[in-house]
């Protein structure tokens, strides 16, 4: 099973809390540490890792282009890029698996009922 993407995690957070991500981020800033803040932090980490994967994968393609010559200096760049790509994938997979497990363990609570007022008796 592949870990969820940042977009999928965002969608599940929105479903769970019943509001769009920007509103939830503002709410989490106002309330401080808690489950919502932790889930949003995981989402941001996954999104950053996904962007890093794209950047390093593209750089690796450039470095290994068939028409490009690979000399000694390029080898260190190639290895560094591959290492950074592997780190980004590991971060994404770990954070996504953790966020997925937490989101699966949570359920949306029903909305609270408005208080009922009883007619005053004289």
PDB file of C-alpha atoms in Angstrom, residues 2-122:
ATOM      1  CA  UNK A   2       1.453   3.340  -1.001  1.00  0.00           C
ATOM      2  CA  UNK A   3       1.429   6.120   1.569  1.00  0.00           C
ATOM      3  CA  UNK A   4      -1.047   8.948   0.962  1.00  0.00           C
ATOM      4  CA  UNK A   5       0.069  12.104  -0.810  1.00  0.00           C
ATOM      5  CA  UNK A   6       0.006  15.536   0.817  1.00  0.00           C
ATOM      6  CA  UNK A   7      -3.181  16.311  -1.129  1.00  0.00           C
ATOM      7  CA  UNK A   8      -4.856  13.144   0.193  1.00  0.00           C
ATOM      8  CA  UNK A   9      -3.781  13.917   3.760  1.00  0.00           C
ATOM      9  CA  UNK A  10      -5.119  17.477   3.394  1.00  0.00           C
ATOM     10  CA  UNK A  11      -8.429  16.155   2.094  1.00  0.00           C
ATOM     11  CA  UNK A  12      -8.783  13.742   4.999  1.00  0.00           C
ATOM     12  CA  UNK A  13      -7.951  16.467   7.542  1.00  0.00           C
ATOM     13  CA  UNK A  14     -10.601  18.706   5.957  1.00  0.00           C
ATOM     14  CA  UNK A  15     -13.156  15.876   6.066  1.00  0.00           C
ATOM     15  CA  UNK A  16     -12.326  15.092   9.673  1.00  0.00           C
ATOM     16  CA  UNK A  17     -12.547  18.676  10.896  1.00  0.00           C
ATOM     17  CA  UNK A  18     -15.234  19.846   8.461  1.00  0.00           C
ATOM     18  CA  UNK A  19     -13.417  22.960   7.256  1.00  0.00           C
ATOM     19  CA  UNK A  20     -10.940  23.967   4.544  1.00  0.00           C
ATOM     20  CA  UNK A  21      -7.235  23.755   5.347  1.00  0.00           C
ATOM     21  CA  UNK A  22      -6.599  27.538   5.507  1.00  0.00           C
ATOM     22  CA  UNK A  23      -9.332  27.918   8.141  1.00  0.00           C
ATOM     23  CA  UNK A  24      -7.975  24.966  10.084  1.00  0.00           C
ATOM     24  CA  UNK A  25      -4.446  26.413  10.001  1.00  0.00           C
ATOM     25  CA  UNK A  26      -5.724  29.730  11.388  1.00  0.00           C
ATOM     26  CA  UNK A  27      -7.696  27.874  14.050  1.00  0.00           C
ATOM     27  CA  UNK A  28      -4.660  25.781  15.023  1.00  0.00           C
ATOM     28  CA  UNK A  29      -2.507  28.925  15.342  1.00  0.00           C
ATOM     29  CA  UNK A  30      -5.075  30.427  17.714  1.00  0.00           C
ATOM     30  CA  UNK A  31      -5.461  27.288  19.838  1.00  0.00           C
ATOM     31  CA  UNK A  32      -1.845  26.179  20.069  1.00  0.00           C
ATOM     32  CA  UNK A  33      -0.550  22.615  20.380  1.00  0.00           C
ATOM     33  CA  UNK A  34      -2.993  19.785  19.832  1.00  0.00           C
ATOM     34  CA  UNK A  35      -4.037  17.048  17.429  1.00  0.00           C
ATOM     35  CA  UNK A  36      -5.008  19.484  14.669  1.00  0.00           C
ATOM     36  CA  UNK A  37      -1.681  21.318  14.899  1.00  0.00           C
ATOM     37  CA  UNK A  38       0.186  17.991  14.766  1.00  0.00           C
ATOM     38  CA  UNK A  39      -1.760  16.794  11.717  1.00  0.00           C
ATOM     39  CA  UNK A  40      -1.181  20.094   9.921  1.00  0.00           C
ATOM     40  CA  UNK A  41       2.540  19.935  10.708  1.00  0.00           C
ATOM     41  CA  UNK A  42       2.672  16.414   9.250  1.00  0.00           C
ATOM     42  CA  UNK A  43       0.873  17.658   6.148  1.00  0.00           C
ATOM     43  CA  UNK A  44       3.379  20.497   5.697  1.00  0.00           C
ATOM     44  CA  UNK A  45       6.299  18.075   6.122  1.00  0.00           C
ATOM     45  CA  UNK A  46       4.842  15.672   3.543  1.00  0.00           C
ATOM     46  CA  UNK A  47       4.246  18.525   1.081  1.00  0.00           C
ATOM     47  CA  UNK A  48       7.812  19.803   1.521  1.00  0.00           C
ATOM     48  CA  UNK A  49       9.227  16.298   1.053  1.00  0.00           C
ATOM     49  CA  UNK A  50       7.180  15.878  -2.140  1.00  0.00           C
ATOM     50  CA  UNK A  51       8.569  19.149  -3.515  1.00  0.00           C
ATOM     51  CA  UNK A  52      12.102  18.057  -2.592  1.00  0.00           C
ATOM     52  CA  UNK A  53      11.573  14.735  -4.371  1.00  0.00           C
ATOM     53  CA  UNK A  54      10.561  16.566  -7.545  1.00  0.00           C
ATOM     54  CA  UNK A  55      13.558  18.925  -7.360  1.00  0.00           C
ATOM     55  CA  UNK A  56      16.141  16.213  -6.686  1.00  0.00           C
ATOM     56  CA  UNK A  57      14.652  13.809  -9.220  1.00  0.00           C
ATOM     57  CA  UNK A  58      14.831  16.497 -11.903  1.00  0.00           C
ATOM     58  CA  UNK A  59      18.402  17.375 -10.916  1.00  0.00           C
ATOM     59  CA  UNK A  60      19.360  13.693 -11.060  1.00  0.00           C
ATOM     60  CA  UNK A  61      17.880  13.498 -14.572  1.00  0.00           C
ATOM     61  CA  UNK A  62      19.967  16.495 -15.597  1.00  0.00           C
ATOM     62  CA  UNK A  63      23.133  15.013 -14.128  1.00  0.00           C
ATOM     63  CA  UNK A  64      22.597  11.656 -15.845  1.00  0.00           C
ATOM     64  CA  UNK A  65      21.436  12.947 -19.223  1.00  0.00           C
ATOM     65  CA  UNK A  66      22.794  10.632 -21.955  1.00  0.00           C
ATOM     66  CA  UNK A  67      24.590  13.475 -23.722  1.00  0.00           C
ATOM     67  CA  UNK A  68      26.215  14.740 -20.551  1.00  0.00           C
ATOM     68  CA  UNK A  69      29.702  13.635 -19.649  1.00  0.00           C
ATOM     69  CA  UNK A  70      30.231  12.507 -16.057  1.00  0.00           C
ATOM     70  CA  UNK A  71      33.685  13.404 -14.770  1.00  0.00           C
ATOM     71  CA  UNK A  72      35.062  13.123 -11.236  1.00  0.00           C
ATOM     72  CA  UNK A  73      33.544  16.409  -9.969  1.00  0.00           C
ATOM     73  CA  UNK A  74      30.103  15.441 -11.272  1.00  0.00           C
ATOM     74  CA  UNK A  75      30.235  12.107  -9.457  1.00  0.00           C
ATOM     75  CA  UNK A  76      30.127  13.822  -6.068  1.00  0.00           C
ATOM     76  CA  UNK A  77      27.168  15.944  -7.235  1.00  0.00           C
ATOM     77  CA  UNK A  78      25.441  12.840  -8.541  1.00  0.00           C
ATOM     78  CA  UNK A  79      25.918  10.956  -5.269  1.00  0.00           C
ATOM     79  CA  UNK A  80      24.829  13.953  -3.187  1.00  0.00           C
ATOM     80  CA  UNK A  81      21.698  14.384  -5.268  1.00  0.00           C
ATOM     81  CA  UNK A  82      20.855  10.673  -4.986  1.00  0.00           C
ATOM     82  CA  UNK A  83      21.363  10.847  -1.207  1.00  0.00           C
ATOM     83  CA  UNK A  84      19.103  13.896  -0.906  1.00  0.00           C
ATOM     84  CA  UNK A  85      16.461  12.204  -3.036  1.00  0.00           C
ATOM     85  CA  UNK A  86      16.576   9.102  -0.835  1.00  0.00           C
ATOM     86  CA  UNK A  87      16.262  11.260   2.297  1.00  0.00           C
ATOM     87  CA  UNK A  88      13.249  13.104   0.881  1.00  0.00           C
ATOM     88  CA  UNK A  89      11.553   9.820  -0.025  1.00  0.00           C
ATOM     89  CA  UNK A  90      12.228   8.425   3.467  1.00  0.00           C
ATOM     90  CA  UNK A  91      10.810  11.548   5.125  1.00  0.00           C
ATOM     91  CA  UNK A  92       7.738  11.522   2.897  1.00  0.00           C
ATOM     92  CA  UNK A  93       7.051   7.824   3.427  1.00  0.00           C
ATOM     93  CA  UNK A  94       7.533   7.984   7.195  1.00  0.00           C
ATOM     94  CA  UNK A  95       5.460  11.118   7.709  1.00  0.00           C
ATOM     95  CA  UNK A  96       2.726   9.925   5.351  1.00  0.00           C
ATOM     96  CA  UNK A  97       2.487   6.518   7.037  1.00  0.00           C
ATOM     97  CA  UNK A  98       2.277   8.138  10.468  1.00  0.00           C
ATOM     98  CA  UNK A  99      -0.314  10.707   9.371  1.00  0.00           C
ATOM     99  CA  UNK A 100      -2.315   7.955   7.668  1.00  0.00           C
ATOM    100  CA  UNK A 101      -2.336   5.808  10.812  1.00  0.00           C
ATOM    101  CA  UNK A 102      -3.403   8.737  12.987  1.00  0.00           C
ATOM    102  CA  UNK A 103      -6.121   9.853  10.565  1.00  0.00           C
ATOM    103  CA  UNK A 104      -7.471   6.294  10.337  1.00  0.00           C
ATOM    104  CA  UNK A 105      -7.700   6.135  14.129  1.00  0.00           C
ATOM    105  CA  UNK A 106      -9.759   9.321  14.350  1.00  0.00           C
ATOM    106  CA  UNK A 107     -13.419   9.750  13.555  1.00  0.00           C
ATOM    107  CA  UNK A 108     -15.497  12.822  13.115  1.00  0.00           C
ATOM    108  CA  UNK A 109     -17.624  13.594  16.137  1.00  0.00           C
ATOM    109  CA  UNK A 110     -21.219  14.625  15.517  1.00  0.00           C
ATOM    110  CA  UNK A 111     -21.851  18.345  15.654  1.00  0.00           C
ATOM    111  CA  UNK A 112     -23.033  19.477  19.074  1.00  0.00           C
ATOM    112  CA  UNK A 113     -26.735  20.092  19.374  1.00  0.00           C
ATOM    113  CA  UNK A 114     -27.805  23.616  20.224  1.00  0.00           C
ATOM    114  CA  UNK A 115     -28.906  23.977  23.829  1.00  0.00           C
ATOM    115  CA  UNK A 116     -32.597  23.546  24.336  1.00  0.00           C
ATOM    116  CA  UNK A 117     -34.444  26.056  26.396  1.00  0.00           C
ATOM    117  CA  UNK A 118     -37.373  24.934  28.402  1.00  0.00           C
ATOM    118  CA  UNK A 119     -40.339  27.246  28.693  1.00  0.00           C
ATOM    119  CA  UNK A 120     -40.365  29.113  31.957  1.00  0.00           C
ATOM    120  CA  UNK A 121     -43.133  28.025  34.235  1.00  0.00           C
ATOM    121  CA  UNK A 122     -44.718  30.511  36.570  1.00  0.00           C
TER     122      UNK A 122
END
